[in-house]
Structures are given as C-alpha cells and as structure tokens.
PDB file of C-alpha atoms in Angstrom:
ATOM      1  CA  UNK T 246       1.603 -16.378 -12.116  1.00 66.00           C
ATOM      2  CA  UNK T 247       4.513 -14.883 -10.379  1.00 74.00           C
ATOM      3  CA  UNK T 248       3.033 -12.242  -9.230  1.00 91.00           C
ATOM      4  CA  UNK T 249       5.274  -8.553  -8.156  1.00 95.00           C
ATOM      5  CA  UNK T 250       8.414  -9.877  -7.837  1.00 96.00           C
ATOM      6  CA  UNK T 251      11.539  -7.329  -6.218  1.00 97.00           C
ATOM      7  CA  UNK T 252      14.638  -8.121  -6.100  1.00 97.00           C
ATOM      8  CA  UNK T 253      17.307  -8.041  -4.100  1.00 97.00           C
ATOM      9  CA  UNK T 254      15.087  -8.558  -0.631  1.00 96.00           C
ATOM     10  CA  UNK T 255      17.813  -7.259   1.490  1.00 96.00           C
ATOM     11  CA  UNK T 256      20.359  -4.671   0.976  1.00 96.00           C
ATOM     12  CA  UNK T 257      23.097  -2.800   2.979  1.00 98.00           C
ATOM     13  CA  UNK T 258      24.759   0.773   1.741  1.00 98.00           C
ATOM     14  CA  UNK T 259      26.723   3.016   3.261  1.00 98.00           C
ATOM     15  CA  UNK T 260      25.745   6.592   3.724  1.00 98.00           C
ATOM     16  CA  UNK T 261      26.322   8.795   0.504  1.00 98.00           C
ATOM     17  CA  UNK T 262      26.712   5.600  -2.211  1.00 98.00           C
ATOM     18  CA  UNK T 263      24.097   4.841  -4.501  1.00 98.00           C
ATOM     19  CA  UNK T 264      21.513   2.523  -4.980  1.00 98.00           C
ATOM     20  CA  UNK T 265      18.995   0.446  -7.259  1.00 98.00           C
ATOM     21  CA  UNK T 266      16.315  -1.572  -6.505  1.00 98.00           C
ATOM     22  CA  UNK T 267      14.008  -3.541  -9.067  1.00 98.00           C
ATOM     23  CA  UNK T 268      10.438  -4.962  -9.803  1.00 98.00           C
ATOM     24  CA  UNK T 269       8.394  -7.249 -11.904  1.00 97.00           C
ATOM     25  CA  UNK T 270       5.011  -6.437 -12.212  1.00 95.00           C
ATOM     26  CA  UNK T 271       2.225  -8.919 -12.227  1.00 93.00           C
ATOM     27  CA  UNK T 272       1.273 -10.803 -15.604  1.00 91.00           C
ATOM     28  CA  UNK T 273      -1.016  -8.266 -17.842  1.00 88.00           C
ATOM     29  CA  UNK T 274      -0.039  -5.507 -15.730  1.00 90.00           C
ATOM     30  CA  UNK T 275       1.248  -2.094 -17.244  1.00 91.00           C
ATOM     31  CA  UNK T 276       1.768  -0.061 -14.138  1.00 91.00           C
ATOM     32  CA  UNK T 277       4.405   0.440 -11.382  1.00 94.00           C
ATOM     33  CA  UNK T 278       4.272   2.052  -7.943  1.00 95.00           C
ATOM     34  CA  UNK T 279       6.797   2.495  -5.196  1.00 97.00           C
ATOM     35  CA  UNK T 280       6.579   3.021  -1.973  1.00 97.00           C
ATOM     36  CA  UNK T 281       8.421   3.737   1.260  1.00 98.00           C
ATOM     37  CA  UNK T 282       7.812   2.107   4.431  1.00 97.00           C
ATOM     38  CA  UNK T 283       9.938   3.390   7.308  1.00 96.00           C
ATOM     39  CA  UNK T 284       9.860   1.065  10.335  1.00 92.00           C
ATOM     40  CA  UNK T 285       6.692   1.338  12.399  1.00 89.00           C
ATOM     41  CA  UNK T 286       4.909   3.352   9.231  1.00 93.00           C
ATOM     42  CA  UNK T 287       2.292   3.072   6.784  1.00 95.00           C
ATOM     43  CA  UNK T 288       3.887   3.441   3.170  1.00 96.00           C
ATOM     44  CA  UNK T 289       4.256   6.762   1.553  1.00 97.00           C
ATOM     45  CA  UNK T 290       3.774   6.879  -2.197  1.00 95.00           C
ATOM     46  CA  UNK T 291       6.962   7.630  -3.906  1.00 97.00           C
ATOM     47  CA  UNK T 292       6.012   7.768  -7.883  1.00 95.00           C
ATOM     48  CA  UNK T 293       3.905   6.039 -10.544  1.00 93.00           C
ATOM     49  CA  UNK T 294       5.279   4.824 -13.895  1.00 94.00           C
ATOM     50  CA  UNK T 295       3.319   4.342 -17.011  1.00 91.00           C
ATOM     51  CA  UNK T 296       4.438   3.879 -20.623  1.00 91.00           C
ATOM     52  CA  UNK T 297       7.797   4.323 -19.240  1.00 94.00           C
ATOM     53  CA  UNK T 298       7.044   8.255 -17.977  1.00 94.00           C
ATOM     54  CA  UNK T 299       6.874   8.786 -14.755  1.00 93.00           C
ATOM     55  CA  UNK T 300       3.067   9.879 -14.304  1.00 90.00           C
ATOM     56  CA  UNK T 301       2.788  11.289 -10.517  1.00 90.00           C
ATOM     57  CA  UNK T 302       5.083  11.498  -7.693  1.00 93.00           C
ATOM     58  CA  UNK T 303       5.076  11.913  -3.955  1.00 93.00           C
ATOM     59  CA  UNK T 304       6.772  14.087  -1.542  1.00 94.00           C
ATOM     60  CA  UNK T 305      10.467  12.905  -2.299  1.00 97.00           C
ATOM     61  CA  UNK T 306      13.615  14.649  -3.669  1.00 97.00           C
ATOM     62  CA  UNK T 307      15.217  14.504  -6.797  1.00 96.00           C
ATOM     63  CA  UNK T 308      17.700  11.838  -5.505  1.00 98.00           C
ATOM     64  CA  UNK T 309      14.707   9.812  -5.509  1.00 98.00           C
ATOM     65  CA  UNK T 310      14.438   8.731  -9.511  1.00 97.00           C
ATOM     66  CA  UNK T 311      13.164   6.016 -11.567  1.00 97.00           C
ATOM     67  CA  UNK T 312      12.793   4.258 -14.726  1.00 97.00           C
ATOM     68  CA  UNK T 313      10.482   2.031 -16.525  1.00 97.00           C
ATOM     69  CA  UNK T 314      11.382  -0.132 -19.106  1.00 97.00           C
ATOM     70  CA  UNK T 315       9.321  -1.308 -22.434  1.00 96.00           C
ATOM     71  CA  UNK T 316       8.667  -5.008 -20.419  1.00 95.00           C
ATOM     72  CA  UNK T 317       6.799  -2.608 -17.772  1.00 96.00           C
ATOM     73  CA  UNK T 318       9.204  -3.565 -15.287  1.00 97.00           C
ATOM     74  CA  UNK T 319      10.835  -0.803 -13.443  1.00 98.00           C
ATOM     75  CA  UNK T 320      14.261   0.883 -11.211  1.00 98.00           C
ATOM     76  CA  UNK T 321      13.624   2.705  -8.050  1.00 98.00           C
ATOM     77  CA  UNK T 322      17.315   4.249  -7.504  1.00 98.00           C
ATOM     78  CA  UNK T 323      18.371   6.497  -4.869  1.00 98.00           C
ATOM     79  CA  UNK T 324      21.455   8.487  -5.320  1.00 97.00           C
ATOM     80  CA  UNK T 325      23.447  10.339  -1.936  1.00 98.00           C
ATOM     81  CA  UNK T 326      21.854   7.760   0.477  1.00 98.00           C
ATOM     82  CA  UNK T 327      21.381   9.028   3.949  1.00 98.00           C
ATOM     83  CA  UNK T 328      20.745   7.610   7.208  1.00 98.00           C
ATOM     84  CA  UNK T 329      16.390   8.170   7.043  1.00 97.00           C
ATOM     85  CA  UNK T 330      16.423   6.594   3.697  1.00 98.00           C
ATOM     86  CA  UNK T 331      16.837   2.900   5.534  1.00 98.00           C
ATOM     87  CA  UNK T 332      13.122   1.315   4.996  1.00 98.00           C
ATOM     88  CA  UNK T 333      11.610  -0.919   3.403  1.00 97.00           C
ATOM     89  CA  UNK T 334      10.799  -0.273  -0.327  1.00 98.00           C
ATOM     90  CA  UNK T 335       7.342  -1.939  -2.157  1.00 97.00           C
ATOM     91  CA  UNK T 336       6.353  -2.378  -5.355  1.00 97.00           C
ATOM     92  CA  UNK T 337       3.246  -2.143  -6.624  1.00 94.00           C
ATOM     93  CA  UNK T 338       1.882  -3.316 -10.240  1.00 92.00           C
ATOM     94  CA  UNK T 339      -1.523  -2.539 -11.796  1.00 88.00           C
ATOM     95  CA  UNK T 340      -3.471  -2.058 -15.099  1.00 84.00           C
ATOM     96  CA  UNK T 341      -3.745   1.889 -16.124  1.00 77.00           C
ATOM     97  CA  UNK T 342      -6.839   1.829 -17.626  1.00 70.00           C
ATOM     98  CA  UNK T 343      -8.968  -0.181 -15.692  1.00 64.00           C
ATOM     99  CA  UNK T 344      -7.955   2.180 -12.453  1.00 53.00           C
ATOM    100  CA  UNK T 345     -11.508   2.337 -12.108  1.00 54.00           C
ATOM    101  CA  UNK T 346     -11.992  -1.587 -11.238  1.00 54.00           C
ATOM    102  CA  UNK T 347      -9.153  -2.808  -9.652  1.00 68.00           C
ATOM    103  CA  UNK T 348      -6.371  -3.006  -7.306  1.00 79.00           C
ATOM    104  CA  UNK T 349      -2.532  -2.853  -6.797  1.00 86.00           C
ATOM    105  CA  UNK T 350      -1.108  -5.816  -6.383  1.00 91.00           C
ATOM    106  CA  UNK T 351       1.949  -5.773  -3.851  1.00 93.00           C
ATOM    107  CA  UNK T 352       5.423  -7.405  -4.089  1.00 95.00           C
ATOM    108  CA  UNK T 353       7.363  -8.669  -0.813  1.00 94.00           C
ATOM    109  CA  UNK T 354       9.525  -5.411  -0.813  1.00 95.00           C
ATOM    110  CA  UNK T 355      13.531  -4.619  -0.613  1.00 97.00           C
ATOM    111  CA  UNK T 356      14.848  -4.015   2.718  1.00 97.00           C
ATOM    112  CA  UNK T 357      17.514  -1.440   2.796  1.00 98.00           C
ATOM    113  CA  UNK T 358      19.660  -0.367   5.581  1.00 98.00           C
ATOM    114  CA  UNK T 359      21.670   2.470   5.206  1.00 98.00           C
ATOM    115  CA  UNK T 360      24.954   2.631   7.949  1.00 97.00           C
TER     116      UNK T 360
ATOM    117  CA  UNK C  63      -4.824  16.693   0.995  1.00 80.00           C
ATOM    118  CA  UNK C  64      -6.103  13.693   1.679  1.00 87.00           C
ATOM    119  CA  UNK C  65      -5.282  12.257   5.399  1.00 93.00           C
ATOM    120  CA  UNK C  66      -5.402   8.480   6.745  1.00 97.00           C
ATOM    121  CA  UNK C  67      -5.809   8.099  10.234  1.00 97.00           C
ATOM    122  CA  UNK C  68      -5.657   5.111  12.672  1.00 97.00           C
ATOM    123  CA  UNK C  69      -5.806   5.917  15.941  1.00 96.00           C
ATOM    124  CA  UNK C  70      -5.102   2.182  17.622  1.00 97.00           C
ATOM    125  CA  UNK C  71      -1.448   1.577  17.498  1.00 96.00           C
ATOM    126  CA  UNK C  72      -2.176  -2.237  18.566  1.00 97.00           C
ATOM    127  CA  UNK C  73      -5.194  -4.255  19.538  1.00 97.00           C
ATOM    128  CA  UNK C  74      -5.439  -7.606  21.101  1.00 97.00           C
ATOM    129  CA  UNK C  75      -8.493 -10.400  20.577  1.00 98.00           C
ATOM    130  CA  UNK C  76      -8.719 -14.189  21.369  1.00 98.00           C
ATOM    131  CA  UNK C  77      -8.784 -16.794  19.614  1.00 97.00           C
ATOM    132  CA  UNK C  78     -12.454 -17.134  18.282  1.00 97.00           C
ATOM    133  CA  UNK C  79     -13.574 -13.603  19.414  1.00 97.00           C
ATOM    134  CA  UNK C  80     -14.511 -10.431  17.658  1.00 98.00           C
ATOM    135  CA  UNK C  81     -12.576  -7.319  16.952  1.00 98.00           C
ATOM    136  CA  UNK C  82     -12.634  -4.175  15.640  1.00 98.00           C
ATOM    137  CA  UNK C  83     -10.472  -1.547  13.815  1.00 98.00           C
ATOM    138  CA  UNK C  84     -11.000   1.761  13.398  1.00 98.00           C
ATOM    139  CA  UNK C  85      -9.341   4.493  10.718  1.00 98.00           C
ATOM    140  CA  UNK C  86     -10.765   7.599  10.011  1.00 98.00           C
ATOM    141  CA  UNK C  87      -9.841   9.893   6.601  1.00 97.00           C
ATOM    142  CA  UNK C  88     -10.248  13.361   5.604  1.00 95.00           C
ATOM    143  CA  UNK C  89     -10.782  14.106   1.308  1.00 93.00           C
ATOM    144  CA  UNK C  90     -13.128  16.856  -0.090  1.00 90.00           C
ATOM    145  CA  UNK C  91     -13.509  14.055  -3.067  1.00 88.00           C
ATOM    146  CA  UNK C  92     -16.864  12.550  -3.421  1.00 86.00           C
ATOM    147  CA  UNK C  93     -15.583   9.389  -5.701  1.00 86.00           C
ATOM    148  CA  UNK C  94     -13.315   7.278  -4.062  1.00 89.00           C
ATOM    149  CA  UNK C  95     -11.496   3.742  -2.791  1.00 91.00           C
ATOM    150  CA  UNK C  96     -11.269   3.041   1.202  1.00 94.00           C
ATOM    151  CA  UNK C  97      -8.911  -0.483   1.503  1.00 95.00           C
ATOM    152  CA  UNK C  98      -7.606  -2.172   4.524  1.00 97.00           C
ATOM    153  CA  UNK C  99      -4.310  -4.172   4.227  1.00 96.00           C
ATOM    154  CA  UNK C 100      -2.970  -6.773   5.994  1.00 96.00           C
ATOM    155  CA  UNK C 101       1.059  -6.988   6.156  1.00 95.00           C
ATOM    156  CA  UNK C 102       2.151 -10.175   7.619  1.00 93.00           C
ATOM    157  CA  UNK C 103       5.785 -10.632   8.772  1.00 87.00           C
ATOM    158  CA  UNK C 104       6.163 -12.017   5.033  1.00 82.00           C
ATOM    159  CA  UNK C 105       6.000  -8.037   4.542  1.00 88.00           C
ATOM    160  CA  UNK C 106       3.822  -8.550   1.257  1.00 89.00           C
ATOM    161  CA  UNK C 107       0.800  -6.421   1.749  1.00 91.00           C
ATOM    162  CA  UNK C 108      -2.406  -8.373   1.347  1.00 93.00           C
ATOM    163  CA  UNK C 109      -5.472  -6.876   0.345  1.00 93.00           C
ATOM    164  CA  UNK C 110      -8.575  -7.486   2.933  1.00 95.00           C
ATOM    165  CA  UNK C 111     -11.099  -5.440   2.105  1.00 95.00           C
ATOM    166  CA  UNK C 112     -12.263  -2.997  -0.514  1.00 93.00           C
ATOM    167  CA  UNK C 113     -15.323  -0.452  -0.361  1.00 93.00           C
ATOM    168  CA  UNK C 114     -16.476   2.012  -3.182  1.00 90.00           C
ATOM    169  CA  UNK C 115     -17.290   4.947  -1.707  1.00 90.00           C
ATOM    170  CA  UNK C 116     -20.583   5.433  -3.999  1.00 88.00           C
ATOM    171  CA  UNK C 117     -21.669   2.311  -2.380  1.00 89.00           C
ATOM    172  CA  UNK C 118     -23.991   2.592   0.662  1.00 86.00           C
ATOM    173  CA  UNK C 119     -23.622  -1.098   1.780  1.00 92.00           C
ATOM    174  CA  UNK C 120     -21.205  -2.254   3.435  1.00 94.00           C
ATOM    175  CA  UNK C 121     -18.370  -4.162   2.164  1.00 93.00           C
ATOM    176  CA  UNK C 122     -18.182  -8.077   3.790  1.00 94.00           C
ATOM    177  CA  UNK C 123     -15.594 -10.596   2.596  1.00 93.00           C
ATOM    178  CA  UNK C 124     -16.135 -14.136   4.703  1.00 95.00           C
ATOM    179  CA  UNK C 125     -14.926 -13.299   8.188  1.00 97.00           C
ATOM    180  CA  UNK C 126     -14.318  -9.802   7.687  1.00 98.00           C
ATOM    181  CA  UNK C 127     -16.547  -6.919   7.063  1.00 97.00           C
ATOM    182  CA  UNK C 128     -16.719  -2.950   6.997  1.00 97.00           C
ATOM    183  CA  UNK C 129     -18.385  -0.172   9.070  1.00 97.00           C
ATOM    184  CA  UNK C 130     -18.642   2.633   6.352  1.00 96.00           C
ATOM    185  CA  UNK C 131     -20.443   5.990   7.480  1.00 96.00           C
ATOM    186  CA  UNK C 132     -19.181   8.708   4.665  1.00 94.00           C
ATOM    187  CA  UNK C 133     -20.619  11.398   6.372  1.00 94.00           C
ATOM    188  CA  UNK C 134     -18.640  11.072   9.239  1.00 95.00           C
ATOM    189  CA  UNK C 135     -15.533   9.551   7.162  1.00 96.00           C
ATOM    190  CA  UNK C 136     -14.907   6.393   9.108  1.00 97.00           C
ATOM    191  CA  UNK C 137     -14.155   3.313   7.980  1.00 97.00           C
ATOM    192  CA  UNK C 138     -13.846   0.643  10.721  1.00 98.00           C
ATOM    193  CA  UNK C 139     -12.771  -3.044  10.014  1.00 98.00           C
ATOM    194  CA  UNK C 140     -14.750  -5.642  12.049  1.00 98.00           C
ATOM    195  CA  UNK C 141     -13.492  -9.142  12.517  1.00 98.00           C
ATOM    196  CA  UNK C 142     -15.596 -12.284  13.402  1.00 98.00           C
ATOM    197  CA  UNK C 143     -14.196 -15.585  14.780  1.00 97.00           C
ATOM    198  CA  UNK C 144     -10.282 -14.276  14.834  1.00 97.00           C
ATOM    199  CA  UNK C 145      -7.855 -16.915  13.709  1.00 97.00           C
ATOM    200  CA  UNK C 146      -4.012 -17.041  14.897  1.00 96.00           C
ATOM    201  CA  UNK C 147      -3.387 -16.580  11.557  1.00 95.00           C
ATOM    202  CA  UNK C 148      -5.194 -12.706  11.576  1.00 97.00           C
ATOM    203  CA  UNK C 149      -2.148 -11.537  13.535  1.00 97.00           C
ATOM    204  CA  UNK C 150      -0.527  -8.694  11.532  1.00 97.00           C
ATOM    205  CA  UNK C 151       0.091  -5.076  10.807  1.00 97.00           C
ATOM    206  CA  UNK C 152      -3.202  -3.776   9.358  1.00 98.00           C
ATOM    207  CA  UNK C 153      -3.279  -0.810   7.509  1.00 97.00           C
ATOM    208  CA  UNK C 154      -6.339   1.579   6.843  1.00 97.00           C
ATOM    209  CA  UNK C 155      -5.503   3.049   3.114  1.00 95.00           C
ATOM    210  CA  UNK C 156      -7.498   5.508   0.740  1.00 94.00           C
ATOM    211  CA  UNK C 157      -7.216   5.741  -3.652  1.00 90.00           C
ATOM    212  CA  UNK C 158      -8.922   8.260  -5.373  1.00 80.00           C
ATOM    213  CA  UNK C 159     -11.717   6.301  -7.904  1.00 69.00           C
ATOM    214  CA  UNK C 160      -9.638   7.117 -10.999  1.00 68.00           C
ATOM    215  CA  UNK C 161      -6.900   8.043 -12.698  1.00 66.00           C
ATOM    216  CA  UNK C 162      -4.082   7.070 -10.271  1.00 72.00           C
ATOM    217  CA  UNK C 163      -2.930   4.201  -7.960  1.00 76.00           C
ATOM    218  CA  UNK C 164      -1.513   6.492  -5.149  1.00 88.00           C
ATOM    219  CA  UNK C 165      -2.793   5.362  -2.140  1.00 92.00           C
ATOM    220  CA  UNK C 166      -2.559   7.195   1.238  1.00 94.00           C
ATOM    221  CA  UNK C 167      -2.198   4.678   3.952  1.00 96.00           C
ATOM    222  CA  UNK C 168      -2.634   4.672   7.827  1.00 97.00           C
ATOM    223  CA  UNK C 169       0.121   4.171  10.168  1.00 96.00           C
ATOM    224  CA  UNK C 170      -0.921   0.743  10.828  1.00 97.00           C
ATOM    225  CA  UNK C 171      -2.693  -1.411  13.984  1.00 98.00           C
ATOM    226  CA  UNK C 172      -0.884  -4.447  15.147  1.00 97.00           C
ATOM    227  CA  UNK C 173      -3.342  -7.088  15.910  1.00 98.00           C
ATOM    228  CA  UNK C 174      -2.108  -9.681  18.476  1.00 97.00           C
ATOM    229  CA  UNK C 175      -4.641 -12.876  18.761  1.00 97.00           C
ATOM    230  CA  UNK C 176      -4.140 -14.697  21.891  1.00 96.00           C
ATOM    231  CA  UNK C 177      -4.595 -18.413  21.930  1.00 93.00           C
TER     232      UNK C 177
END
C-alpha cells in the first residue's frame, strides 16, 4: 500500500502564475483534504472533496479551487499566486462514511515557493 | 469556532527521560476527536495519539499516553523513556466526531531530545 502519495514535492512559481498540485489517496479511501502549512504553523484546512463535490471549505479565496476526479484522486490549484501563498501543501485521504471510526491519513506534502 | 492552542513553542528532554506537552482547545461541541501529530523532517504527519472525547480514560499507546480533563479542555501529551528518534514538530489537533475530516491543529511544539 502506497499510501497518500503528492506529487511534485517541490515547486517554484513566480508571483501572479498559476499552479497545480496533486494527490493519491490511500487504497479504499474515498476522501481528500488539503491543507496549508505556512512555515513555523500548524496546517489550516483548505477544503474537503467527496464524490467529486467539494463538501466544506476553509477560510481561503476563490483563487484557491479544486477538483476531484472519479479515481478519488484530486487537484489543489491556485490561480494569481502571491508571495504568502509559499507553504507547504498536505494531503489528506480518508473513508466518508466511517468518519466516525477513523483517521486521515497524511501524504509527505508539496513544497511551494512563490518568488 | 473551535480554537487549538499550544502554548510551548519548543521543549527539550534527555535521552531516557520523561516529557510533557500541553495544548489546550476551546468547542461548545460535546462529541468530538482530540489527536496529537508528530511531523518529522520527512514532513509526513504521523498520527500519535487519538482520544474520543466520550471516553473518560485516558488514551495510552506504548510509550506515549494522554492527560484528558474535558472540563477544563486540556489535552496534554506525556512521554516516557524519550528516544532520539521522538524529536519532531508535534502538533495538538481537534475533529469534530462526525461528518467531516477538518481538523483544527495547534501551532506546533518542537521537541529536542538531548543525547
């Protein structure tokens, strides 16, 4: 088992381009997370995806979107990147419907600088 | 909302000692998750610890267990015997008990064991 897998791990964009960053969830898992961990933070949630809808989201604006695709594996993109968006992004996989029992599982995360 | 709080931006311990974490949270919810995380320098977060908050006993896994007083909403992380390999970010992180995966994190305590 792979486990969350993201990919790339490190990435450099300049100020106002775009950008996409992608995850694998876990075997058997139906449910993506993404976070944002600024240097010296705790992660702040970003959005959840389920059955390809996005189901919740954080405190972020609309340049912050996402998509989830019918293999469960999902986009993070950012569009108009700025300076504060440089952090480290996670991924998180889970099973919907057994919220009750379990856990997110975390991948290694994308590191993007923004210059 | 729901806050996360840890108040010890780094802690120290030797090798074979005893240490302990503290994180306090603030929810009007009566059903939920309290978590602590460890992130390595691998970045991938690792779940430690996981306490229900129905449950009155406390939480123990091996070398690490829990302090949980709900009344006072604390949730301390107490480890026994620290290894080199316990050095990392630890983060203090609350879920609600259903129907989402957004978790509210800490901003982290770096734990340093000294050989």
């Amino acid at each position: 088992d792979a486990g969350v897998t993201q990919s790339p791990t490190h990435l450099i964009k300049t100020r106002g381009q775009q950008v996409t960053l992608r995850c694998s969830p876990k075997s058997g898992h139906d449910t993506v997370s993404w976070y944002q961990q600024a240097l010296g933070q705790g992660p702040q949630f970003i959005f959840q995806y389920y059955e390809e809808e996005e189901r919740q989201r954080g405190n972020f604006p609309d340049r912050f979107s996402g998509h989830q695709f019918p293999n469960y594996s999902s986009e993070l993109n950012v569009n108009a990147l700025l300076l504060g968006d440089s952090a480290l992004y996670l991924c998180a996989s889970s099973q919907y419907w057994t919220a009750q029992g379990t856990e997110a599982f975390f991948g290694q995360g994308t590191r993007l600088t923004v210059v | 909302a729901q806050t996360v709080t840890q108040s010890q931006p780094e802690m120290s311990v030797q090798e074979a000692e005893t240490v302990t974490l503290s994180c306090t949270y603030d929810t009007s919810e009566s059903d939920y998750y309290l978590f602590w995380y460890k992130q390595p320098p691998s970045r991938q977060m690792i779940l430690v610890i996981r306490q229900e908050a129905y449950k009155q006993q406390n939480a123990t896994e091996n070398r690490f267990s829990v302090n949980f007083q709900k009344a006072a909403k604390s949730f301390s992380l107490k480890i026994s015997d620290s290894q080199l390999g316990d050095a990392a970010m630890y983060f203090c992180a609350y879920r609600l008990f259903s129907g989402t995966y957004k978790y509210i994190f800490g901003t982290g305590t770096r734990l340093k064991v000294l050989a």
